[in-house]
Tab-separated table of C-alpha atoms and ligand atoms in Angstrom:
chain	number	residue	atom	x	y	z
A	179	MET	CA	34.139	-98.237	29.138
A	180	LEU	CA	35.475	-94.731	29.462
A	181	PRO	CA	39.188	-94.604	30.326
A	182	SER	CA	39.521	-92.931	33.742
A	183	GLU	CA	42.321	-90.647	32.567
A	184	LEU	CA	40.039	-89.217	29.851
A	185	LEU	CA	37.187	-88.859	32.340
A	186	ILE	CA	39.344	-86.812	34.715
A	187	ARG	CA	40.464	-84.483	31.956
A	188	LEU	CA	36.883	-83.983	30.716
A	189	GLN	CA	35.727	-83.218	34.250
A	190	ALA	CA	38.537	-80.669	34.607
A	191	HIS	CA	37.267	-78.778	31.512
A	192	GLU	CA	40.693	-79.229	30.002
A	193	PRO	CA	40.704	-78.642	26.225
A	194	LEU	CA	41.869	-81.927	24.729
A	195	LEU	CA	42.221	-83.945	21.534
A	196	TRP	CA	40.570	-87.354	21.433
A	197	ILE	CA	41.597	-89.745	18.669
A	198	ASN	CA	38.826	-92.077	17.518
A	199	PRO	CA	39.954	-95.731	17.699
A	200	GLN	CA	37.741	-96.257	14.609
A	201	ILE	CA	35.931	-99.358	15.674
A	202	ARG	CA	34.326	-101.132	12.741
A	203	CYS	CA	30.826	-99.789	12.464
A	204	GLN	CA	28.151	-101.963	14.060
A	205	ARG	CA	25.133	-99.744	13.833
A	206	ASP	CA	25.356	-98.056	10.480
A	207	SER	CA	21.654	-98.146	9.788
A	208	PHE	CA	21.781	-95.194	7.406
A	209	ASP	CA	21.049	-95.945	3.740
A	210	PRO	CA	23.686	-94.306	1.483
A	211	THR	CA	21.271	-93.965	-1.456
A	212	ALA	CA	19.328	-91.465	0.685
A	213	VAL	CA	22.062	-88.923	-0.054
A	214	ASP	CA	21.553	-89.265	-3.829
A	215	GLU	CA	17.832	-88.820	-3.307
A	216	ALA	CA	18.346	-85.757	-1.117
A	217	ASP	CA	20.616	-84.245	-3.750
A	218	ARG	CA	17.987	-84.858	-6.440
A	219	LEU	CA	15.149	-83.441	-4.347
A	220	LEU	CA	17.095	-80.257	-3.553
A	221	ARG	CA	17.756	-79.751	-7.277
A	222	ARG	CA	14.170	-80.440	-8.315
A	223	ALA	CA	12.914	-78.043	-5.662
A	224	GLY	CA	15.226	-75.282	-6.901
A	225	PRO	CA	12.534	-73.378	-8.837
A	226	LEU	CA	10.324	-73.328	-5.717
A	227	MET	CA	13.171	-72.133	-3.493
A	228	ALA	CA	14.063	-69.436	-6.011
A	229	ARG	CA	10.508	-68.053	-5.823
A	230	GLY	CA	10.938	-67.302	-2.139
A	231	ILE	CA	14.669	-66.492	-1.970
A	232	PRO	CA	15.598	-63.882	-4.611
A	233	GLU	CA	19.378	-64.136	-4.101
A	234	ILE	CA	19.518	-67.743	-5.301
A	235	ARG	CA	17.816	-67.150	-8.643
A	236	PRO	CA	17.708	-68.628	-11.201
A	237	GLU	CA	18.629	-72.216	-10.305
A	238	GLY	CA	17.585	-72.058	-6.658
A	239	LEU	CA	20.496	-73.922	-5.119
A	240	VAL	CA	20.951	-73.173	-1.418
A	241	GLU	CA	24.714	-73.241	-0.869
A	242	SER	CA	27.459	-71.266	0.862
A	243	PRO	CA	30.742	-69.938	-0.550
A	244	LEU	CA	34.134	-71.517	0.129
A	245	LEU	CA	36.310	-68.595	1.219
A	246	GLU	CA	40.092	-68.241	1.159
A	247	ALA	CA	41.334	-68.042	4.750
A	248	ASP	CA	45.097	-67.602	4.466
A	249	ALA	CA	44.856	-64.503	6.673
A	250	LEU	CA	43.312	-66.630	9.388
A	251	ARG	CA	46.048	-69.234	8.945
A	252	ASP	CA	48.761	-66.598	9.303
A	253	ALA	CA	47.128	-65.115	12.396
A	254	LEU	CA	46.997	-68.555	14.018
A	255	ALA	CA	50.515	-69.542	12.847
A	256	GLY	CA	49.186	-72.465	10.833
A	257	SER	CA	50.427	-74.055	7.610
A	258	GLY	CA	48.983	-75.522	4.420
A	259	ARG	CA	46.006	-74.097	2.560
A	260	TRP	CA	43.150	-72.795	4.739
A	261	LEU	CA	39.575	-72.348	3.557
A	262	LEU	CA	36.494	-71.226	5.437
A	263	LYS	CA	33.302	-73.055	4.466
A	264	ALA	CA	30.997	-70.141	5.107
A	265	ASP	CA	27.693	-71.697	6.168
A	266	HIS	CA	26.986	-68.538	8.173
A	267	GLN	CA	26.188	-67.158	4.702
A	268	MET	CA	23.620	-69.850	3.908
A	269	PRO	CA	20.622	-68.164	2.221
A	270	LEU	CA	17.534	-67.515	4.362
A	271	ALA	CA	18.611	-69.481	7.479
A	272	GLY	CA	22.130	-68.099	8.034
A	273	SER	CA	23.483	-71.393	9.357
A	274	VAL	CA	24.442	-74.976	8.567
A	275	LYS	CA	20.903	-75.990	9.594
A	276	ALA	CA	19.647	-74.875	6.181
A	277	ARG	CA	21.161	-78.081	4.774
A	278	GLY	CA	19.238	-80.649	6.778
A	279	GLY	CA	16.240	-78.512	7.674
A	280	PHE	CA	15.291	-77.372	4.182
A	281	HIS	CA	15.606	-80.933	2.918
A	282	GLU	CA	13.273	-82.364	5.531
A	283	VAL	CA	10.622	-79.664	5.038
A	284	LEU	CA	10.766	-80.026	1.234
A	285	GLU	CA	10.377	-83.771	1.602
A	286	PHE	CA	7.327	-83.179	3.790
A	287	ALA	CA	5.884	-80.659	1.307
A	288	GLU	CA	6.321	-83.156	-1.505
A	289	ARG	CA	4.598	-85.878	0.515
A	290	VAL	CA	1.653	-83.655	1.462
A	291	ALA	CA	1.238	-82.362	-2.085
A	292	THR	CA	1.437	-85.848	-3.580
A	293	GLY	CA	-1.178	-87.023	-1.108
A	294	LEU	CA	-3.428	-84.202	-2.329
A	295	GLY	CA	-3.043	-85.221	-5.960
A	296	TRP	CA	-0.026	-83.220	-7.136
A	297	ALA	CA	1.603	-84.765	-10.222
A	298	GLY	CA	5.071	-84.065	-8.878
A	299	ASP	CA	6.788	-82.580	-11.925
A	300	ASP	CA	6.772	-78.830	-11.406
A	301	PHE	CA	7.926	-77.828	-7.934
A	302	ALA	CA	7.537	-74.129	-8.693
A	303	GLU	CA	3.745	-74.425	-8.738
A	304	LEU	CA	3.796	-75.406	-5.050
A	305	GLY	CA	4.483	-71.724	-4.428
A	306	ASP	CA	1.061	-70.747	-5.864
A	307	GLN	CA	-1.602	-69.472	-3.464
A	308	PRO	CA	-3.942	-72.495	-3.658
A	309	TRP	CA	-1.088	-74.759	-2.552
A	310	ARG	CA	-0.006	-72.384	0.177
A	311	ASP	CA	-3.579	-72.357	1.484
A	312	ARG	CA	-3.579	-76.130	1.682
A	313	PHE	CA	-0.140	-76.229	3.328
A	314	ALA	CA	-1.468	-73.847	5.997
A	315	GLU	CA	-3.482	-76.756	7.379
A	316	TYR	CA	-0.234	-78.550	8.256
A	317	ARG	CA	2.313	-77.816	10.885
A	318	LEU	CA	6.041	-78.423	11.274
A	319	VAL	CA	7.173	-78.993	14.862
A	320	VAL	CA	10.782	-79.004	16.056
A	321	GLY	CA	12.857	-78.845	19.245
A	322	SER	CA	15.972	-76.757	18.883
A	323	THR	CA	18.785	-74.846	20.572
A	324	GLY	CA	17.911	-72.101	18.059
A	325	ASN	CA	19.306	-72.470	14.572
A	326	LEU	CA	17.388	-75.594	13.599
A	327	GLY	CA	14.234	-73.806	14.725
A	328	ILE	CA	15.152	-70.846	12.531
A	329	SER	CA	15.851	-73.098	9.547
A	330	ILE	CA	12.631	-75.108	9.904
A	331	GLY	CA	10.582	-72.080	10.938
A	332	LEU	CA	11.618	-69.805	8.073
A	333	ILE	CA	11.371	-72.370	5.280
A	334	SER	CA	8.018	-73.605	6.618
A	335	ARG	CA	6.590	-70.082	6.688
A	336	MET	CA	8.013	-69.406	3.234
A	337	LEU	CA	6.079	-72.385	1.855
A	338	GLY	CA	2.898	-71.527	3.758
A	339	PHE	CA	3.081	-74.145	6.537
A	340	ARG	CA	2.533	-73.298	10.183
A	341	ALA	CA	5.536	-73.866	12.408
A	342	GLN	CA	6.067	-74.453	16.097
A	343	VAL	CA	9.517	-74.375	17.681
A	344	HIS	CA	10.231	-75.769	21.136
A	345	MET	CA	13.192	-74.162	22.877
A	346	SER	CA	14.698	-74.123	26.315
A	347	ARG	CA	14.029	-70.952	28.303
A	348	GLU	CA	17.730	-70.106	28.288
A	349	ALA	CA	18.058	-70.270	24.488
A	350	SER	CA	19.075	-66.929	23.031
A	351	GLU	CA	16.446	-64.240	23.142
A	352	TRP	CA	17.180	-62.809	19.703
A	353	LYS	CA	16.597	-66.213	18.076
A	354	LYS	CA	13.185	-66.491	19.752
A	355	GLN	CA	12.272	-62.946	18.750
A	356	LEU	CA	13.328	-63.493	15.147
A	357	LEU	CA	11.068	-66.556	14.968
A	358	ARG	CA	8.091	-64.735	16.465
A	359	ASP	CA	8.595	-61.868	14.027
A	360	LYS	CA	8.365	-64.368	11.162
A	361	GLY	CA	5.088	-65.812	12.381
A	362	VAL	CA	6.540	-68.909	14.033
A	363	GLU	CA	5.079	-70.097	17.335
A	364	VAL	CA	7.778	-70.390	20.003
A	365	VAL	CA	7.170	-72.632	23.018
A	366	GLU	CA	9.618	-72.270	25.911
A	367	HIS	CA	10.566	-75.049	28.320
A	368	ASP	CA	12.290	-75.015	31.675
A	369	GLY	CA	14.661	-77.888	30.921
A	370	ASP	CA	17.477	-78.049	28.379
A	371	TYR	CA	17.467	-78.721	24.650
A	372	ALA	CA	16.694	-82.439	25.083
A	373	CYS	CA	13.551	-81.568	27.110
A	374	ALA	CA	12.414	-79.224	24.337
A	375	VAL	CA	12.925	-81.967	21.747
A	376	LYS	CA	10.962	-84.460	23.839
A	377	ALA	CA	8.070	-82.038	24.381
A	378	GLY	CA	7.878	-81.295	20.664
A	379	ARG	CA	7.987	-84.976	19.767
A	380	GLU	CA	5.080	-85.785	22.093
A	381	LEU	CA	2.967	-82.880	20.982
A	382	ALA	CA	3.415	-83.695	17.300
A	383	ARG	CA	2.507	-87.331	17.874
A	384	ALA	CA	-0.952	-86.258	18.999
A	385	ASP	CA	-1.568	-84.124	15.893
A	386	SER	CA	-2.175	-85.949	12.601
A	387	GLN	CA	-1.527	-82.760	10.578
A	388	ALA	CA	1.867	-82.230	12.207
A	389	HIS	CA	5.316	-83.388	11.215
A	390	PHE	CA	8.026	-83.512	13.858
A	391	VAL	CA	11.606	-82.809	12.770
A	392	ASP	CA	13.632	-84.990	15.116
A	393	ASP	CA	17.105	-83.525	15.578
A	394	GLU	CA	18.236	-86.593	17.537
A	395	ARG	CA	17.026	-89.258	15.086
A	396	SER	CA	16.036	-87.913	11.686
A	397	SER	CA	17.665	-89.543	8.673
A	398	SER	CA	16.014	-86.924	6.444
A	399	LEU	CA	18.018	-84.193	8.197
A	400	PHE	CA	21.125	-86.359	8.065
A	401	SER	CA	20.885	-86.975	4.319
A	402	GLY	CA	20.313	-83.258	3.694
A	403	TYR	CA	23.520	-82.486	5.573
A	404	ALA	CA	25.377	-85.223	3.694
A	405	VAL	CA	24.725	-83.532	0.337
A	406	ALA	CA	27.363	-81.013	1.489
A	407	GLY	CA	30.000	-83.617	0.581
A	408	ARG	CA	29.396	-83.394	-3.159
A	409	ARG	CA	28.824	-79.650	-3.018
A	410	LEU	CA	32.209	-79.124	-1.359
A	411	ALA	CA	33.848	-81.496	-3.840
A	412	ALA	CA	32.577	-79.321	-6.703
A	413	GLN	CA	33.865	-76.145	-5.037
A	414	LEU	CA	37.294	-77.681	-4.453
A	415	ALA	CA	37.429	-78.829	-8.073
A	416	GLU	CA	36.557	-75.304	-9.178
A	417	LYS	CA	39.543	-74.025	-7.230
A	418	GLN	CA	41.640	-76.834	-8.791
A	419	ILE	CA	42.518	-78.181	-5.373
A	420	ASP	CA	43.730	-81.747	-5.554
A	421	VAL	CA	42.535	-84.061	-2.795
A	422	SER	CA	44.642	-87.202	-2.473
A	423	ALA	CA	46.713	-89.191	0.011
A	424	GLU	CA	49.630	-86.761	-0.573
A	425	ASN	CA	47.377	-83.701	-0.382
A	426	PRO	CA	44.724	-84.697	2.117
A	427	LEU	CA	41.643	-82.755	3.083
A	428	LEU	CA	41.295	-81.979	6.793
A	429	VAL	CA	37.847	-80.757	7.832
A	430	TYR	CA	36.948	-79.223	11.197
A	431	LEU	CA	33.263	-79.213	12.183
A	432	PRO	CA	31.563	-77.651	15.229
A	433	CYS	CA	29.414	-80.315	16.877
A	434	GLY	CA	26.306	-80.241	19.063
A	435	VAL	CA	24.039	-83.302	18.893
A	436	GLY	CA	26.188	-84.581	16.023
A	437	GLY	CA	23.635	-84.524	13.204
A	438	ALA	CA	24.989	-81.680	11.096
A	439	PRO	CA	28.705	-82.480	11.387
A	440	GLY	CA	27.952	-86.219	11.208
A	441	GLY	CA	25.955	-85.876	7.998
A	442	ILE	CA	28.593	-83.645	6.427
A	443	ALA	CA	31.399	-86.027	7.428
A	444	TYR	CA	29.384	-88.953	6.069
A	445	GLY	CA	28.970	-87.193	2.730
A	446	LEU	CA	32.646	-86.225	2.567
A	447	LYS	CA	33.849	-89.744	3.400
A	448	SER	CA	31.637	-91.232	0.695
A	449	ILE	CA	33.355	-89.013	-1.865
A	450	PHE	CA	36.966	-88.672	-0.712
A	451	GLY	CA	37.375	-91.870	1.311
A	452	GLU	CA	40.807	-92.128	2.946
A	453	ALA	CA	41.898	-88.755	1.553
A	454	VAL	CA	39.609	-86.816	3.895
A	455	HIS	CA	39.918	-86.674	7.672
A	456	CYS	CA	37.006	-85.166	9.611
A	457	TRP	CA	37.330	-83.705	13.101
A	458	PHE	CA	34.543	-82.501	15.403
A	459	ALA	CA	34.840	-79.594	17.832
A	460	GLU	CA	32.846	-79.460	21.074
A	461	PRO	CA	32.756	-77.013	24.023
A	462	VAL	CA	34.630	-78.257	27.102
A	463	ASP	CA	31.393	-78.372	29.148
A	464	CYS	CA	29.299	-80.176	26.471
A	465	PRO	CA	31.446	-82.925	24.902
A	466	SER	CA	28.408	-85.134	24.261
A	467	VAL	CA	29.587	-86.902	21.112
A	468	LEU	CA	33.135	-87.375	22.434
A	469	LEU	CA	31.753	-88.891	25.616
A	470	GLN	CA	29.333	-91.207	23.824
A	471	MET	CA	31.885	-92.431	21.299
A	472	ALA	CA	34.623	-92.920	23.902
A	473	ALA	CA	32.232	-94.801	26.194
A	474	GLY	CA	30.935	-97.032	23.383
A	475	LEU	CA	27.451	-97.079	21.925
A	476	GLN	CA	25.891	-99.871	23.966
A	477	GLN	CA	24.297	-97.415	26.371
A	478	ALA	CA	23.353	-93.758	26.112
A	479	ILE	CA	25.412	-91.422	28.281
A	480	SER	CA	25.076	-87.682	28.849
A	481	VAL	CA	27.538	-85.040	30.013
A	482	TYR	CA	25.417	-84.637	33.189
A	483	ASP	CA	26.330	-88.238	34.062
A	484	ILE	CA	29.966	-87.198	34.492
A	485	GLY	CA	29.189	-84.030	36.427
A	486	LEU	CA	29.391	-81.461	33.626
A	487	GLU	CA	26.676	-78.826	33.333
A	488	ASN	CA	26.276	-78.247	29.610
A	489	HIS	CA	26.899	-74.508	29.903
A	490	THR	CA	28.596	-72.657	27.074
A	491	LEU	CA	28.652	-69.430	25.155
A	492	ALA	CA	28.179	-71.622	22.075
A	493	ASP	CA	24.396	-72.034	22.405
A	494	GLY	CA	24.243	-74.010	19.143
A	495	LEU	CA	26.494	-76.676	20.654
A	496	ALA	CA	24.880	-76.857	24.111
A	497	VAL	CA	23.745	-80.460	23.858
A	498	ALA	CA	24.179	-82.936	26.719
A	499	GLN	CA	23.391	-86.148	24.872
A	500	ALA	CA	24.536	-87.172	21.417
A	501	SER	CA	22.549	-88.468	18.467
A	502	MET	CA	23.003	-92.251	18.285
A	503	LEU	CA	22.334	-92.143	14.543
A	504	SER	CA	25.308	-89.848	14.108
A	505	CYS	CA	27.600	-91.664	16.555
A	506	GLY	CA	26.863	-94.961	14.823
A	507	CYS	CA	27.789	-93.554	11.426
A	508	MET	CA	30.899	-91.828	12.820
A	509	GLN	CA	32.395	-94.868	14.558
A	510	ASP	CA	34.589	-95.855	11.652
A	511	ARG	CA	34.545	-92.548	9.759
A	512	LEU	CA	35.513	-89.821	12.211
A	513	ALA	CA	39.206	-89.054	12.859
A	514	GLY	CA	38.641	-87.540	16.290
A	515	ILE	CA	37.214	-84.750	18.424
A	516	PHE	CA	38.779	-81.778	20.207
A	517	THR	CA	37.244	-79.594	22.897
A	518	VAL	CA	37.302	-75.807	23.083
A	519	SER	CA	36.932	-73.325	25.940
A	520	ASP	CA	34.480	-70.410	25.826
A	521	GLU	CA	37.403	-67.978	26.033
A	522	ALA	CA	38.895	-69.446	22.863
A	523	LEU	CA	35.538	-69.174	21.060
A	524	SER	CA	35.347	-65.453	21.902
A	525	GLU	CA	38.894	-64.898	20.719
A	526	TYR	CA	38.242	-66.660	17.414
A	527	LEU	CA	35.068	-64.643	16.925
A	528	ARG	CA	37.024	-61.399	17.266
A	529	LEU	CA	39.861	-62.727	15.132
A	530	VAL	CA	37.756	-63.775	12.156
A	531	TRP	CA	36.011	-60.402	12.267
A	532	THR	CA	39.359	-58.614	12.294
A	533	VAL	CA	41.170	-60.591	9.605
A	534	LEU	CA	38.357	-61.718	7.289
A	535	ALA	CA	35.512	-59.336	8.210
A	536	GLU	CA	33.199	-62.317	8.627
A	537	LYS	CA	30.475	-62.161	11.276
A	538	LEU	CA	30.153	-65.498	13.054
A	539	GLU	CA	28.354	-66.655	16.167
A	540	PRO	CA	30.429	-68.289	18.946
A	541	SER	CA	29.349	-71.865	18.024
A	542	ALA	CA	30.579	-71.335	14.485
A	543	THR	CA	34.184	-70.695	15.529
A	544	ALA	CA	34.757	-73.968	17.412
A	545	GLY	CA	36.614	-75.560	14.497
A	546	PHE	CA	39.375	-72.927	14.416
A	547	ALA	CA	41.442	-74.789	17.012
A	548	GLY	CA	41.669	-77.893	14.822
A	549	PRO	CA	44.786	-77.293	12.703
A	550	GLY	CA	46.702	-76.263	15.840
A	551	TRP	CA	45.802	-79.506	17.590
A	552	LEU	CA	47.212	-81.536	14.695
A	553	ALA	CA	50.368	-79.480	14.204
A	554	ASP	CA	51.317	-78.662	17.787
A	555	SER	CA	50.058	-81.307	20.212
A	556	ALA	CA	51.685	-84.655	20.917
A	557	PRO	CA	48.580	-86.767	20.128
A	558	GLY	CA	47.973	-84.677	16.995
A	559	ARG	CA	51.508	-85.082	15.682
A	560	GLN	CA	51.404	-88.786	16.433
A	561	TRP	CA	48.169	-89.107	14.535
A	562	CYS	CA	49.642	-87.257	11.538
A	563	GLU	CA	52.675	-89.484	11.501
A	564	HIS	CA	50.612	-92.632	11.771
A	565	HIS	CA	48.368	-91.546	8.882
A	566	GLY	CA	51.148	-90.084	6.745
A	567	VAL	CA	49.576	-86.627	6.897
A	568	ASP	CA	51.788	-83.599	6.312
A	569	VAL	CA	49.755	-80.649	7.583
A	570	SER	CA	51.758	-78.215	5.452
A	571	ARG	CA	50.606	-80.042	2.293
A	572	ALA	CA	47.025	-80.431	3.436
A	573	THR	CA	43.926	-78.409	2.619
A	574	HIS	CA	42.281	-77.357	5.870
A	575	VAL	CA	38.563	-76.639	5.610
A	576	ILE	CA	37.184	-74.938	8.675
A	577	TRP	CA	33.418	-75.133	8.729
A	578	SER	CA	31.845	-71.900	9.898
A	579	THR	CA	28.364	-73.002	10.886
A	580	GLY	CA	26.317	-69.929	11.734
A	581	GLY	CA	25.912	-66.259	12.528
A	582	GLY	CA	24.335	-64.888	9.366
A	583	LEU	CA	21.228	-63.584	11.124
A	584	VAL	CA	22.825	-62.243	14.322
A	585	PRO	CA	21.577	-58.715	15.133
A	586	GLU	CA	24.241	-56.029	15.114
A	587	ALA	CA	23.806	-55.208	18.827
A	588	VAL	CA	24.304	-58.845	19.859
A	589	PHE	CA	27.388	-59.140	17.697
A	590	ARG	CA	28.863	-55.943	19.175
A	591	GLU	CA	28.336	-57.397	22.619
A	592	TRP	CA	30.288	-60.514	21.654
A	593	LEU	CA	33.093	-58.371	20.281
A	594	GLY	CA	33.218	-56.678	23.651
A	595	ALA	CA	32.974	-53.275	21.971
B	859	PLP	C1	23.449	-76.854	15.242
B	859	PLP	C2	24.724	-76.196	15.083
B	859	PLP	C3	25.930	-76.915	15.041
B	859	PLP	C4	26.043	-78.393	15.255
B	859	PLP	O1	25.080	-79.210	14.684
B	859	PLP	P1	24.549	-80.486	15.464
B	859	PLP	O2	23.673	-81.176	14.502
B	859	PLP	O3	23.801	-79.999	16.667
B	859	PLP	O4	25.739	-81.271	15.863
B	859	PLP	C5	27.083	-76.193	14.857
B	859	PLP	N1	27.083	-74.847	14.742
B	859	PLP	C6	25.944	-74.136	14.766
B	859	PLP	C7	26.024	-72.657	14.610
B	859	PLP	C8	24.737	-74.780	14.944
B	859	PLP	O5	23.616	-74.063	14.986
C-alpha cells in the first residue's frame, strides 16, 4: 500500500526523496551469469562493431568516458569527488541506450547467423556483403520514447537489418527525422510510449522474420546495461579511486521505465556490493518506478492511476508504468529515488553547458539533483547517518544518459538562446 502522505506529495508535483525500505527481493528472476555472457559477446563482436564505427577502432569497444566534474560540484555547492559518466558520448547512438540496445541486436545477429550455418568464430565477417544481404530479410522492431529507437535503429541498419520503430506522436520530431534519414521505418501512435510498445510487440508477433526488442521486459537489454558495472569499475581503477565503506560510491541515474538504470545498478551492486549506493531520478510528473516500488510489486500501477499526466520536458523519461523486471531486481538493491521538476532540468542543462561545455538533453540531467538531496535534505542526511556515509569522502558519479545526437538548433532552443 502507498502511504497517503507520499501520495499527496507526488500528486502535488513536489520534488521529493524517497528512501527504499529494501524489502528482500521476491521476484529476482534475472540470471546473474547473463551479465558475464553479455560482456563476452560485446568483446567478441568488437571487430564487427569497429568495421562500422571508425572511432572505436581497433578493439571495437562501445564505451563512454568518465569525466572530471569538480566544476559542476563547485557550481552546485557540493562536496566529495564528482564525476560525470558521459553516456551522451556513446559511439553511434549518443545515449545510454547503446548499452542494452547494441547487445540485444548483436545477440539476434548471432542467432540468425548461427541458424544460417555461421561457425561463430569471426564476428568481423558478419559485416561482409553476403551476410548483410541475408540480414536484410530480417527486421528489428521496437517501441520507444526515442533513444532506444535510435540505438536499435542505427545498429540494425549498420549490420544490414531492416528496422521499425514505434513511437508516440508526441515524441520529439528530430528523433523521428534522424531515424527516417537513416533508413529506419517510423510508425507513429496516438497514445503514449506504452501504447507504442504494445503495438510493436503485436506486430512483431505476427512476423516470423521479426525480433521485438521489449523495453518493458527484455533481459537481453538488461544484461547489456549491467555490463556498465564492470566497465565503470575499470575506469575508477584507472583513476586510482578507492571504493570502500569509508569511501563509498554514490551513483545517480535518470530513470524512465527502469531498464537502463536498473541494469546499470544491478551490475554495479554485483561488483561493489555495500560500497555502492544507487539512486534513480524521475520527473515529478512521471515517477513510475518510485510509485511501483512504494506501492509494492503485487499489482502494476501507473502514474495515471494517481492523477498525474506523464508530461515532461525529459522525453526519455516520460514513462507512466515501470518495468516489473527492473523493479523486482531493484527491491533490495536500490537506495532510493528522487524526483525533479522540468525547471530544474533546464537549469542543469544550461549549467553543464556553461561549466563543462557538455551538450546534454534534458532527460540526461535528472541525476544532478542527487548529491544535494543527500547533503541538504532531512531524509537524505538521515539516510547518510544510518548508512555511515560521509558525502564529503564519497565519489559521486552522475550518469549523463543522452544528448550526443541533438541537432544544434534544438539544443539552442533548450538553452533559451
Ligand atoms: C531511456 C533513457 C533513460 C532511462 O532509461 P529507462 O530504461 O527508460 O529507465 C534515461 N535517459 C535517457 C536520455 C534515456 O533515453
